[in-house]
Amino acid sequence: MPDTNNTLFYFEGGGACWDYESCSGQAGVRGARNPNGIPDNYVQNINLLDFSNMANLATAAVSPLIYTHHPYNQFKTGEWNLVYVPYCTGDIYVGDKTEVYADSAGNNPPLIWHHNGLRNVQAVVSWVKNNLKKPKQMAVAGCSAGSIGALLNYSKLRGHMESSYGYLVDDSGPLYDAPLNSNNTVDYPSLPLHQEVLDSWTMFTPGGDPNAENPINMLRAITPGFDTNRLASLYAALSSKFPADRLGLTHFLADGNFSSYSYERFYPDIGDEPDADVKLAKLRAKWQQDTHNNLIPLLEQTHNWSYYFPLYRNFNESHCTSILDFEYGEIAELNLNLYDFMHNVVNYQGGAPLRAVETDPVSDYQNNHNWFYDLVGGLL
């Protein structure tokens, strides 16, 4: 936009993959987004009400953070320059490895998959530096895979862009504490996921050569305090490196999507559970354990991380608090809504971080859905 130099980097969400089924598209929405690559004119417009352009509805509906003329949830970043980072590498924007995935059924030839997320982000940074003015305010955000991609790339983007003010909005892409040299999956439920994806997506080896070229060592080199054995040490490291920045993390405690990625394929008692309701309850139990034990204490040790964890919304498996709109993300017992969190984080005037967790197990299951959710859900 010609009248602003404030810039939002928005990382597209859309799954992840680390085997033939999830990278080939056979796994459906739980697999990698755009397994056949990004088509030309991928983002032609961002108009939530343009139902004639169905191919772009999933992009248009993604968030009021990027939609300038949202019909009922306008937010300040909708008036900023938007750098929309599309996603097709299945590696949360951090991969640097080519993998060959065999078809376990033996029906198809092996799939050669390029986990080039790290290189793609670097290309985006180079283009922006050559084509846009240095932003006064810079926000980095995303949902799901896009949000953890935003988290893992924030140090790089913030350092390259040299903006006066920096904000990070991590929506439903938490990096839970899980020491890589541990085998304690009882206390650290996300440990198998971390070990699997690092092996599939990167050349990093836990305990290996600290000078080897790979995304994890690179992140350590540019972010003092980041411990490659504990990926979640990134929260404190970012807080220390950018003490004046506003950093925020939000997700629903009943998330049934990212929790599935995190645990279902690694815990047989969950993966083999035939009852869908029982399976979901088991997923949520581990997700909430990770949130309360392996995330909130880390954020509490910093001075500038905000967090906002409502319970449930009857849309998209309670995944991503800020997609489509900001509705039904309230924490009624604290008289807070999602706008309060967003304004707290994307705020150059500073102030104390907002930290809120919903404990009411009932209210979010009442009046948490509308006709528009049904319409968009049926079209996506």
Short mmCIF file of C-alpha atoms in Angstrom, two decimals:
data_model
loop_
_atom_site.label_atom_id
_atom_site.label_comp_id
_atom_site.label_asym_id
_atom_site.label_seq_id
_atom_site.Cartn_x
_atom_site.Cartn_y
_atom_site.Cartn_z
CA MET A 1 0.00 0.00 0.00
CA PRO A 2 1.46 3.40 -0.95
CA ASP A 3 0.48 5.19 2.26
CA THR A 4 2.19 2.84 4.73
CA ASN A 5 5.54 1.24 5.29
CA ASN A 6 4.21 -1.04 8.04
CA THR A 7 4.47 -4.64 6.85
CA LEU A 8 2.87 -7.95 7.81
CA PHE A 9 4.56 -11.22 6.90
CA TYR A 10 1.86 -13.89 6.90
CA PHE A 11 2.97 -17.51 6.68
CA GLU A 12 0.37 -19.75 5.09
CA GLY A 13 -0.81 -22.70 7.13
CA GLY A 14 -1.59 -26.15 5.86
CA GLY A 15 -0.20 -29.27 7.39
CA ALA A 16 3.13 -31.01 7.28
CA CYS A 17 4.50 -34.29 5.98
CA TRP A 18 7.19 -36.81 6.70
CA ASP A 19 6.23 -39.95 4.72
CA TYR A 20 4.75 -41.02 1.38
CA GLU A 21 1.11 -40.80 2.43
CA SER A 22 1.30 -37.32 3.93
CA CYS A 23 3.57 -35.83 1.25
CA SER A 24 1.77 -37.34 -1.75
CA GLY A 25 -1.64 -36.01 -0.77
CA GLN A 26 -3.10 -39.39 0.18
CA ALA A 27 -3.45 -38.25 3.78
CA GLY A 28 -5.77 -35.41 2.79
CA VAL A 29 -5.86 -32.22 4.84
CA ARG A 30 -3.56 -33.75 7.45
CA GLY A 31 -0.78 -33.88 4.85
CA ALA A 32 1.24 -31.19 3.14
CA ARG A 33 -0.50 -28.24 1.51
CA ASN A 34 -0.03 -27.85 -2.24
CA PRO A 35 1.81 -31.16 -2.77
CA ASN A 36 1.98 -30.40 -6.51
CA GLY A 37 3.48 -26.95 -6.02
CA ILE A 38 2.16 -23.39 -6.15
CA PRO A 39 0.19 -22.46 -9.29
CA ASP A 40 0.57 -19.10 -11.03
CA ASN A 41 -1.67 -16.31 -9.68
CA TYR A 42 -2.06 -18.28 -6.48
CA VAL A 43 -3.32 -15.28 -4.53
CA GLN A 44 -5.33 -13.18 -6.99
CA ASN A 45 -7.42 -11.35 -4.46
CA ILE A 46 -8.33 -11.47 -0.80
CA ASN A 47 -12.06 -10.96 -0.70
CA LEU A 48 -14.04 -13.06 1.73
CA LEU A 49 -17.33 -12.33 -0.04
CA ASP A 50 -16.19 -13.04 -3.61
CA PHE A 51 -17.76 -16.46 -3.97
CA SER A 52 -17.20 -16.37 -7.73
CA ASN A 53 -13.50 -16.91 -7.10
CA MET A 54 -13.69 -20.19 -5.24
CA ALA A 55 -10.04 -21.08 -5.78
CA ASN A 56 -8.98 -18.26 -3.47
CA LEU A 57 -11.59 -18.67 -0.78
CA ALA A 58 -9.26 -20.62 1.52
CA THR A 59 -6.78 -17.75 1.28
CA ALA A 60 -9.39 -15.02 1.64
CA ALA A 61 -10.92 -16.70 4.67
CA VAL A 62 -7.66 -17.18 6.45
CA SER A 63 -7.74 -14.25 8.87
CA PRO A 64 -8.81 -10.65 9.57
CA LEU A 65 -5.08 -10.06 10.02
CA ILE A 66 -4.67 -10.05 6.24
CA TYR A 67 -8.12 -9.11 4.93
CA THR A 68 -8.37 -5.34 4.44
CA HIS A 69 -12.16 -5.17 4.21
CA HIS A 70 -13.33 -7.93 6.47
CA PRO A 71 -17.11 -7.48 6.80
CA TYR A 72 -17.19 -7.50 10.60
CA ASN A 73 -13.70 -8.05 12.10
CA GLN A 74 -11.39 -5.32 10.85
CA PHE A 75 -7.86 -5.25 12.28
CA LYS A 76 -5.07 -2.72 11.81
CA THR A 77 -2.73 -5.07 9.89
CA GLY A 78 -5.31 -5.32 7.13
CA GLU A 79 -4.21 -1.81 6.09
CA TRP A 80 -0.50 -2.68 6.05
CA ASN A 81 1.69 -4.02 3.27
CA LEU A 82 1.14 -7.77 3.12
CA VAL A 83 3.83 -10.28 2.29
CA TYR A 84 1.91 -13.55 1.92
CA VAL A 85 4.28 -16.52 2.11
CA PRO A 86 2.73 -19.57 0.38
CA TYR A 87 3.46 -23.10 1.55
CA CYS A 88 4.26 -26.25 -0.39
CA THR A 89 7.28 -27.81 1.31
CA GLY A 90 5.55 -29.60 4.21
CA ASP A 91 8.31 -28.64 6.66
CA ILE A 92 6.95 -25.62 8.61
CA TYR A 93 9.29 -23.35 6.60
CA VAL A 94 12.46 -24.74 8.11
CA GLY A 95 13.51 -27.70 5.94
CA ASP A 96 16.79 -28.03 4.06
CA LYS A 97 16.69 -31.66 2.99
CA THR A 98 15.57 -33.77 0.05
CA GLU A 99 13.92 -37.02 1.10
CA VAL A 100 12.84 -40.09 -0.85
CA TYR A 101 9.60 -41.51 0.54
CA ALA A 102 8.61 -45.04 -0.47
CA ASP A 103 4.99 -46.04 -0.95
CA SER A 104 4.36 -48.44 1.92
CA ALA A 105 1.70 -50.20 -0.18
CA GLY A 106 4.14 -50.72 -3.03
CA ASN A 107 1.71 -49.39 -5.63
CA ASN A 108 3.61 -46.30 -6.71
CA PRO A 109 7.23 -45.32 -7.35
CA PRO A 110 9.09 -43.55 -4.53
CA LEU A 111 8.31 -39.88 -4.03
CA ILE A 112 11.19 -37.41 -4.16
CA TRP A 113 10.26 -34.53 -1.87
CA HIS A 114 12.19 -31.29 -1.52
CA HIS A 115 11.88 -29.85 1.98
CA ASN A 116 13.10 -26.42 0.88
CA GLY A 117 11.29 -24.24 3.41
CA LEU A 118 14.42 -22.54 4.70
CA ARG A 119 15.61 -21.54 1.23
CA ASN A 120 12.15 -20.31 0.25
CA VAL A 121 11.95 -18.00 3.25
CA GLN A 122 15.38 -16.61 2.44
CA ALA A 123 14.15 -15.88 -1.10
CA VAL A 124 11.16 -14.00 0.36
CA VAL A 125 13.44 -11.94 2.59
CA SER A 126 15.69 -11.05 -0.32
CA TRP A 127 12.75 -9.98 -2.48
CA VAL A 128 11.25 -7.81 0.26
CA LYS A 129 14.55 -6.07 1.01
CA ASN A 130 14.90 -5.22 -2.69
CA ASN A 131 11.31 -4.11 -3.27
CA LEU A 132 9.83 -2.61 -0.09
CA LYS A 133 10.90 0.16 2.23
CA LYS A 134 12.23 -0.77 5.65
CA PRO A 135 9.08 -1.14 7.76
CA LYS A 136 8.50 1.04 10.79
CA GLN A 137 6.31 -1.68 12.26
CA MET A 138 6.74 -5.31 11.25
CA ALA A 139 4.43 -8.13 12.27
CA VAL A 140 5.11 -11.80 11.57
CA ALA A 141 2.13 -14.12 11.90
CA GLY A 142 0.55 -17.34 10.74
CA CYS A 143 -1.83 -20.12 11.66
CA SER A 144 -0.90 -23.75 12.33
CA ALA A 145 2.16 -24.72 10.26
CA GLY A 146 2.36 -21.06 9.29
CA SER A 147 2.49 -19.94 12.90
CA ILE A 148 5.30 -22.25 13.94
CA GLY A 149 7.00 -21.20 10.70
CA ALA A 150 6.63 -17.60 11.82
CA LEU A 151 8.08 -18.49 15.21
CA LEU A 152 11.09 -20.33 13.79
CA ASN A 153 11.85 -17.60 11.24
CA TYR A 154 11.18 -14.54 13.40
CA SER A 155 14.79 -14.10 14.46
CA LYS A 156 15.93 -14.11 10.84
CA LEU A 157 13.20 -11.79 9.57
CA ARG A 158 13.53 -9.34 12.43
CA GLY A 159 17.28 -9.15 12.01
CA HIS A 160 17.13 -8.64 8.25
CA MET A 161 14.29 -6.11 8.13
CA GLU A 162 15.57 -3.85 10.94
CA SER A 163 12.14 -2.41 11.67
CA SER A 164 11.60 0.00 14.54
CA TYR A 165 8.93 -2.18 16.13
CA GLY A 166 8.45 -5.93 15.89
CA TYR A 167 5.47 -8.18 16.66
CA LEU A 168 5.02 -11.95 16.50
CA VAL A 169 1.58 -13.59 16.48
CA ASP A 170 1.89 -17.37 16.76
CA ASP A 171 -1.62 -18.78 16.30
CA SER A 172 -1.84 -22.50 17.08
CA GLY A 173 1.71 -23.51 16.33
CA PRO A 174 3.21 -24.09 19.78
CA LEU A 175 6.70 -25.44 20.26
CA TYR A 176 6.39 -27.52 23.41
CA ASP A 177 9.36 -28.34 25.58
CA ALA A 178 10.79 -31.77 24.73
CA PRO A 179 14.52 -32.35 25.37
CA LEU A 180 15.89 -34.21 22.35
CA ASN A 181 18.32 -36.25 24.44
CA SER A 182 15.47 -37.59 26.58
CA ASN A 183 13.26 -40.65 26.17
CA ASN A 184 10.68 -39.43 28.66
CA THR A 185 7.51 -39.27 26.60
CA VAL A 186 5.33 -39.32 29.71
CA ASP A 187 6.43 -35.84 30.76
CA TYR A 188 7.23 -34.63 27.23
CA PRO A 189 4.48 -35.90 24.88
CA SER A 190 5.78 -33.95 21.87
CA LEU A 191 9.20 -35.59 21.95
CA PRO A 192 8.51 -38.23 19.23
CA LEU A 193 7.17 -35.56 16.88
CA HIS A 194 10.23 -33.35 17.34
CA GLN A 195 12.60 -36.23 16.74
CA GLU A 196 10.72 -37.43 13.65
CA VAL A 197 10.44 -34.13 11.83
CA LEU A 198 13.99 -33.00 12.53
CA ASP A 199 15.23 -36.23 11.00
CA SER A 200 12.94 -35.95 7.97
CA TRP A 201 13.26 -32.23 7.25
CA THR A 202 16.77 -31.19 8.26
CA MET A 203 20.39 -32.30 8.26
CA PHE A 204 20.53 -31.56 11.99
CA THR A 205 21.61 -34.39 14.30
CA PRO A 206 20.99 -33.96 18.05
CA GLY A 207 24.35 -33.82 19.77
CA GLY A 208 26.13 -33.57 16.41
CA ASP A 209 28.63 -31.07 15.06
CA PRO A 210 27.53 -27.62 16.29
CA ASN A 211 29.21 -26.04 13.28
CA ALA A 212 27.43 -28.18 10.67
CA GLU A 213 25.25 -26.24 8.27
CA ASN A 214 21.59 -26.88 9.01
CA PRO A 215 18.54 -24.82 10.08
CA ILE A 216 18.80 -25.62 13.78
CA ASN A 217 22.45 -24.65 14.09
CA MET A 218 21.75 -21.54 12.01
CA LEU A 219 18.99 -20.55 14.43
CA ARG A 220 21.37 -21.02 17.35
CA ALA A 221 24.00 -18.86 15.63
CA ILE A 222 21.64 -15.90 15.18
CA THR A 223 19.69 -16.30 18.44
CA PRO A 224 21.85 -16.34 21.58
CA GLY A 225 20.37 -18.52 24.29
CA PHE A 226 18.73 -20.97 21.93
CA ASP A 227 19.58 -24.50 23.04
CA THR A 228 19.51 -26.96 20.13
CA ASN A 229 18.66 -29.77 22.55
CA ARG A 230 15.51 -27.96 23.73
CA LEU A 231 13.76 -26.33 20.81
CA ALA A 232 11.31 -24.57 23.12
CA SER A 233 14.23 -22.57 24.54
CA LEU A 234 13.51 -20.35 21.53
CA TYR A 235 10.85 -18.49 23.53
CA ALA A 236 13.33 -17.15 26.07
CA ALA A 237 15.99 -16.62 23.41
CA LEU A 238 13.70 -14.43 21.29
CA SER A 239 12.59 -12.52 24.36
CA SER A 240 16.20 -11.76 25.25
CA LYS A 241 17.30 -10.90 21.72
CA PHE A 242 14.34 -8.59 21.09
CA PRO A 243 13.46 -7.22 24.53
CA ALA A 244 11.29 -4.38 23.20
CA ASP A 245 9.28 -6.57 20.81
CA ARG A 246 5.76 -7.80 21.43
CA LEU A 247 5.51 -11.59 21.22
CA GLY A 248 2.28 -13.56 21.46
CA LEU A 249 1.01 -17.13 21.32
CA THR A 250 -2.60 -18.33 21.21
CA HIS A 251 -4.49 -21.56 20.64
CA PHE A 252 -7.62 -23.36 21.75
CA LEU A 253 -7.17 -25.85 24.57
CA ALA A 254 -9.55 -28.22 22.74
CA ASP A 255 -7.60 -28.10 19.46
CA GLY A 256 -8.23 -31.38 17.64
CA ASN A 257 -5.99 -30.70 14.63
CA PHE A 258 -2.46 -29.80 15.70
CA SER A 259 -2.88 -32.23 18.58
CA SER A 260 -3.49 -34.97 16.02
CA TYR A 261 -0.23 -34.14 14.24
CA SER A 262 1.55 -34.09 17.56
CA TYR A 263 0.45 -37.39 19.07
CA GLU A 264 -1.84 -39.61 16.98
CA ARG A 265 0.82 -41.28 14.86
CA PHE A 266 3.26 -41.68 17.74
CA TYR A 267 1.06 -43.17 20.46
CA PRO A 268 -0.67 -46.48 19.54
CA ASP A 269 -3.28 -46.11 22.25
CA ILE A 270 -4.42 -42.95 20.41
CA GLY A 271 -3.79 -43.97 16.81
CA ASP A 272 -5.51 -47.33 17.22
CA GLU A 273 -8.44 -46.01 19.23
CA PRO A 274 -11.63 -46.93 17.29
CA ASP A 275 -13.93 -44.53 19.12
CA ALA A 276 -13.58 -41.02 17.65
CA ASP A 277 -14.75 -39.27 20.81
CA VAL A 278 -12.38 -41.23 23.02
CA LYS A 279 -9.51 -40.54 20.61
CA LEU A 280 -10.24 -36.82 20.66
CA ALA A 281 -10.35 -36.83 24.46
CA LYS A 282 -6.93 -38.50 24.58
CA LEU A 283 -5.49 -35.99 22.12
CA ARG A 284 -6.83 -33.07 24.11
CA ALA A 285 -5.48 -34.50 27.36
CA LYS A 286 -1.91 -34.57 26.01
CA TRP A 287 -2.34 -31.18 24.33
CA GLN A 288 -3.46 -29.58 27.57
CA GLN A 289 -0.71 -31.33 29.51
CA ASP A 290 1.84 -29.91 27.09
CA THR A 291 0.28 -26.44 27.28
CA HIS A 292 0.21 -26.27 31.06
CA ASN A 293 3.48 -28.08 31.82
CA ASN A 294 5.69 -27.58 28.78
CA LEU A 295 4.73 -24.16 27.48
CA ILE A 296 3.18 -21.73 29.96
CA PRO A 297 6.06 -22.01 32.48
CA LEU A 298 8.52 -21.11 29.71
CA LEU A 299 6.50 -18.05 28.69
CA GLU A 300 6.11 -16.98 32.30
CA GLN A 301 9.90 -16.76 32.63
CA THR A 302 9.99 -13.99 30.00
CA HIS A 303 8.96 -10.35 30.22
CA ASN A 304 7.37 -9.85 26.80
CA TRP A 305 5.49 -13.00 25.77
CA SER A 306 1.71 -12.71 25.86
CA TYR A 307 -0.43 -15.83 25.73
CA TYR A 308 -4.14 -16.39 25.28
CA PHE A 309 -5.70 -19.85 25.53
CA PRO A 310 -9.49 -20.07 25.22
CA LEU A 311 -11.09 -23.50 25.33
CA TYR A 312 -13.21 -24.30 22.27
CA ARG A 313 -14.83 -23.03 19.07
CA ASN A 314 -17.15 -25.12 16.91
CA PHE A 315 -15.20 -24.46 13.69
CA ASN A 316 -12.18 -26.12 12.08
CA GLU A 317 -11.73 -28.59 14.96
CA SER A 318 -11.08 -25.68 17.33
CA HIS A 319 -7.88 -25.10 15.40
CA CYS A 320 -6.50 -21.57 14.99
CA THR A 321 -8.17 -18.81 16.99
CA SER A 322 -7.82 -16.12 14.31
CA ILE A 323 -8.89 -17.77 11.05
CA LEU A 324 -12.03 -16.53 9.29
CA ASP A 325 -12.84 -14.13 12.12
CA PHE A 326 -12.10 -13.29 15.76
CA GLU A 327 -15.47 -14.49 17.00
CA TYR A 328 -16.04 -17.04 19.78
CA GLY A 329 -12.52 -16.65 21.09
CA GLU A 330 -13.60 -15.02 24.32
CA ILE A 331 -12.57 -16.02 27.82
CA ALA A 332 -15.80 -14.95 29.48
CA GLU A 333 -14.65 -15.59 33.04
CA LEU A 334 -11.93 -12.94 32.55
CA ASN A 335 -14.05 -10.61 30.42
CA LEU A 336 -11.57 -10.93 27.54
CA ASN A 337 -11.89 -11.60 23.84
CA LEU A 338 -9.44 -12.30 21.04
CA TYR A 339 -9.32 -8.62 20.05
CA ASP A 340 -7.85 -7.86 23.48
CA PHE A 341 -5.02 -10.30 22.83
CA MET A 342 -4.34 -9.08 19.28
CA HIS A 343 -4.29 -5.44 20.31
CA ASN A 344 -2.02 -6.26 23.23
CA VAL A 345 0.56 -7.89 20.96
CA VAL A 346 0.43 -5.67 17.88
CA ASN A 347 0.99 -2.49 19.87
CA TYR A 348 4.01 -0.23 19.48
CA GLN A 349 3.05 1.59 22.68
CA GLY A 350 3.99 -1.43 24.74
CA GLY A 351 2.47 -2.24 28.09
CA ALA A 352 2.31 -5.42 30.15
CA PRO A 353 1.81 -8.72 28.33
CA LEU A 354 -1.69 -10.19 28.42
CA ARG A 355 -1.69 -13.70 29.86
CA ALA A 356 -4.95 -15.61 30.06
CA VAL A 357 -6.08 -19.24 30.24
CA GLU A 358 -9.69 -20.35 30.23
CA THR A 359 -10.72 -22.69 33.05
CA ASP A 360 -14.52 -22.68 32.58
CA PRO A 361 -15.32 -26.08 30.97
CA VAL A 362 -18.88 -25.18 29.95
CA SER A 363 -19.43 -21.73 28.46
CA ASP A 364 -17.43 -22.20 25.25
CA TYR A 365 -19.66 -25.09 24.23
CA GLN A 366 -22.65 -22.73 24.16
CA ASN A 367 -23.27 -20.14 21.41
CA ASN A 368 -19.98 -20.73 19.58
CA HIS A 369 -21.01 -21.17 15.96
CA ASN A 370 -22.92 -19.30 13.25
CA TRP A 371 -24.34 -19.80 9.77
CA PHE A 372 -21.29 -18.24 8.12
CA TYR A 373 -19.05 -20.98 9.55
CA ASP A 374 -21.32 -23.57 7.94
CA LEU A 375 -21.22 -21.74 4.62
CA VAL A 376 -17.44 -21.37 4.50
CA GLY A 377 -16.87 -24.87 5.88
CA GLY A 378 -19.00 -26.31 3.11
CA LEU A 379 -17.11 -24.41 0.43
CA LEU A 380 -13.57 -25.14 1.60
#
